[in-house]
mmCIF file of C-alpha atoms in Angstrom:
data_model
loop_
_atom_site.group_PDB
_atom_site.id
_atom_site.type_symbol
_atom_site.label_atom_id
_atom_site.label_comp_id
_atom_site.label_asym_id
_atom_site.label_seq_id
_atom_site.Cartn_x
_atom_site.Cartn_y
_atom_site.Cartn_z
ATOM 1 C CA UNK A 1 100.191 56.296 -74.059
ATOM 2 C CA UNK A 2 100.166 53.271 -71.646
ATOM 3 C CA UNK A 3 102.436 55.065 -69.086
ATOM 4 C CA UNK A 4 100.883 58.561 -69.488
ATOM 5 C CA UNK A 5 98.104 56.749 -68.526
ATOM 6 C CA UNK A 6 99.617 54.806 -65.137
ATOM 7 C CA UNK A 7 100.721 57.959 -64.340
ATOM 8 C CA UNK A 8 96.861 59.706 -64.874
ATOM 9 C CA UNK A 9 95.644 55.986 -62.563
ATOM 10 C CA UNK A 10 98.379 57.013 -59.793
ATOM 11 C CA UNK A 11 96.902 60.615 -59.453
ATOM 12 C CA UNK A 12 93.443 59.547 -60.102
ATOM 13 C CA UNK A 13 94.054 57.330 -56.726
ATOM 14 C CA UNK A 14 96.202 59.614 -54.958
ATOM 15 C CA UNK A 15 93.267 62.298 -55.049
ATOM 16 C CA UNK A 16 90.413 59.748 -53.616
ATOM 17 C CA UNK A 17 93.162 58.552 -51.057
ATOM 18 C CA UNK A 18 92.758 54.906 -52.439
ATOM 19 C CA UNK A 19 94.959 52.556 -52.894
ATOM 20 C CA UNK A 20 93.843 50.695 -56.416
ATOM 21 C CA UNK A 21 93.154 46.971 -55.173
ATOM 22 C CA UNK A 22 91.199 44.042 -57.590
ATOM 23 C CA UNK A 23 88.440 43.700 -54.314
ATOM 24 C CA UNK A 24 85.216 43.927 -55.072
ATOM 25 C CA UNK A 25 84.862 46.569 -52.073
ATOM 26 C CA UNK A 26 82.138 49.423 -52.849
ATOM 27 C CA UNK A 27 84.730 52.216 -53.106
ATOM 28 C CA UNK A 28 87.339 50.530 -55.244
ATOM 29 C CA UNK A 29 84.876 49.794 -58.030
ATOM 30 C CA UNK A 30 83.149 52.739 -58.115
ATOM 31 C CA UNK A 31 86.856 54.206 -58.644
ATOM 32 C CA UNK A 32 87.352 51.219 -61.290
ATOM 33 C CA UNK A 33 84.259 51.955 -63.050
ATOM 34 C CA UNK A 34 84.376 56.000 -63.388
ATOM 35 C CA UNK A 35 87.914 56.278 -64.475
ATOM 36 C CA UNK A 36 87.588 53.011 -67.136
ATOM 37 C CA UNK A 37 84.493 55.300 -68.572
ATOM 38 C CA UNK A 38 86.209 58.439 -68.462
ATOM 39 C CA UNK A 39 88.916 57.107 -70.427
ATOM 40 C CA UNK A 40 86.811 55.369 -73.171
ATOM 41 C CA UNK A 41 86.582 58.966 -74.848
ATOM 42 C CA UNK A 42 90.398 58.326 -75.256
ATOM 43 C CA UNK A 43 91.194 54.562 -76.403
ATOM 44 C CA UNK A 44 89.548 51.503 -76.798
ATOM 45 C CA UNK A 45 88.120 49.312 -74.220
ATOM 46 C CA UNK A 46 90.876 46.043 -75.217
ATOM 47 C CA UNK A 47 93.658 48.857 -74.005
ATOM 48 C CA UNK A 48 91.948 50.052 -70.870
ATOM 49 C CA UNK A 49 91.189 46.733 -69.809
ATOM 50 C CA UNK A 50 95.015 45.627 -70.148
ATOM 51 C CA UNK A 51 95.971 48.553 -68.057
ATOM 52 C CA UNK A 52 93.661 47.206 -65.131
ATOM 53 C CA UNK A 53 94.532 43.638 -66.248
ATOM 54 C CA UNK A 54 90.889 43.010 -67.152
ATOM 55 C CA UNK A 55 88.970 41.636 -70.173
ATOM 56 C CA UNK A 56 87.720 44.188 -72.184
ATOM 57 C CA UNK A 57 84.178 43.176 -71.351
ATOM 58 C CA UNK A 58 84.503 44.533 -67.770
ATOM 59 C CA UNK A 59 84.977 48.182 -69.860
ATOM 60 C CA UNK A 60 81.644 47.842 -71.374
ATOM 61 C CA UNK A 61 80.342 46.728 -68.386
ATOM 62 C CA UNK A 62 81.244 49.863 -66.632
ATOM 63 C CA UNK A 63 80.343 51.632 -70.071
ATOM 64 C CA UNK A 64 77.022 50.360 -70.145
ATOM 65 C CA UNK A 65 76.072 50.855 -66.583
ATOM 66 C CA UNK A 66 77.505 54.827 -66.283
ATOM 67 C CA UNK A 67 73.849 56.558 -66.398
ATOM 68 C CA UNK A 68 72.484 54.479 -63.891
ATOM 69 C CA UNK A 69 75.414 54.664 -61.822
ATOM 70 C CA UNK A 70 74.883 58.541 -62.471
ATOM 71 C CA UNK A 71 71.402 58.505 -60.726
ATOM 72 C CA UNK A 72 71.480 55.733 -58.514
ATOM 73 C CA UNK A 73 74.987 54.735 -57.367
ATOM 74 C CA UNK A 74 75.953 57.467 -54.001
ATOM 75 C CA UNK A 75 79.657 58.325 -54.496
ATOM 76 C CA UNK A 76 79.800 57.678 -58.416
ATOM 77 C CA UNK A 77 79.450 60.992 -59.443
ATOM 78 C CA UNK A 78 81.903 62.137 -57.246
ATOM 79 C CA UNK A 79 84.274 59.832 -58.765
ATOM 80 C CA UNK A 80 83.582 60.267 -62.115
ATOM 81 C CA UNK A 81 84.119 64.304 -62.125
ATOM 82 C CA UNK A 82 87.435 63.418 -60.408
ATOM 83 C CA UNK A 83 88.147 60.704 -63.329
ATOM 84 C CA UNK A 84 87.302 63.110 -66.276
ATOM 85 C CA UNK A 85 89.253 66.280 -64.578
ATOM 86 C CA UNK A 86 92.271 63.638 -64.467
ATOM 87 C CA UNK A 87 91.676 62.970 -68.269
ATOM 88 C CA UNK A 88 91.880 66.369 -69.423
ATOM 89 C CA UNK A 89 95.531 66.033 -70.329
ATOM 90 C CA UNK A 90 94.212 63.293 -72.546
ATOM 91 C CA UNK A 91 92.024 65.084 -74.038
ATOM 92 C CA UNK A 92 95.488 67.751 -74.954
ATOM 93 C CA UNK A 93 97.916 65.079 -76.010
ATOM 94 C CA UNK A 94 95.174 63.116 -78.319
ATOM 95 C CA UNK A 95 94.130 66.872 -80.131
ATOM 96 C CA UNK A 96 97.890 67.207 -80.392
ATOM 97 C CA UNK A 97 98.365 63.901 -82.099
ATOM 98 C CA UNK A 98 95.506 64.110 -84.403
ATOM 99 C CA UNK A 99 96.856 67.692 -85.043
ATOM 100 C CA UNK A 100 100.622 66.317 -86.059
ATOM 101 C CA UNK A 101 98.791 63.441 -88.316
ATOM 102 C CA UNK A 102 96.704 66.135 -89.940
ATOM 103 C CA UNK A 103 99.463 68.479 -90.486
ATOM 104 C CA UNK A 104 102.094 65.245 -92.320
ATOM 105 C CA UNK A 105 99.200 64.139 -94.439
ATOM 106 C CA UNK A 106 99.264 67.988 -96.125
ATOM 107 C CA UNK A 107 102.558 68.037 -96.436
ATOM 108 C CA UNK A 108 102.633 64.579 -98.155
ATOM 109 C CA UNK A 109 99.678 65.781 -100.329
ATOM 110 C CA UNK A 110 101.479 68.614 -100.885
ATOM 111 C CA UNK A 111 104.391 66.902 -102.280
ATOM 112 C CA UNK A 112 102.289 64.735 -104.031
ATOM 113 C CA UNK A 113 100.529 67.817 -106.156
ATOM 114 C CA UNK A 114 104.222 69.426 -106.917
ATOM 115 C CA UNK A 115 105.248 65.964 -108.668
ATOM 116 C CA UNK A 116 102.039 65.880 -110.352
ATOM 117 C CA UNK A 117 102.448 69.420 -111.607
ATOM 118 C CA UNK A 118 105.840 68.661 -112.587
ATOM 119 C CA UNK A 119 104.896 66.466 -114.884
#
């Protein structure tokens, strides 16, 4: 998932018409902050923080801070429609994955009930 998700950062960016930087410039962590929390519906915080090399912490920072930056932050929003629209295919690949682990576990159970009724 790690490069399905620098590729999601790279169009994330190329849609604001930012380059990503680690400055603490208005702009760049407003963009920082709405993607990280758009993609905590998908993984954990330790694995979004490694993809901006950041400590986790930062995540539930940005986590913790998302209503207020909601209301009171000009520009946030903005971002953070952008950020979840780019996590949509996400949102497809982890249904599909939870879908395929789903779908092995019946057949295993499956298998499981013929050898029990076998015997």
């Amino acid at each position: 998932m790690n490069s399905e998700m620098k590729t999601l950062l790279a169009g994330y960016y190329l849609e604001l018409g930012l380059t990503p930087n680690r400055t603490r410039m208005k702009e760049q962590v407003q963009a920082r902050a709405a993607i990280m929390v758009a993609l905590r519906q998908y993984t954990t915080t330790t694995a979004i923080g490694k993809l901006f090399d950041m400590d986790h912490s930062s995540v539930v920072h940005h986590c913790r801070k998302h209503n207020d930056n909601l209301l009171y932050w000009k520009g946030y929003a903005k971002m953070f429609e952008i950020a979840k629209k780019h996590c949509k295919t996400l949102r497809y690949k982890s249904r599909q994955a939870k879908l395929k682990t789903v779908r092995l576990e019946i057949n295993r159970l499956k298998r499981l009930e013929k050898i029990l009724n076998e015997n």
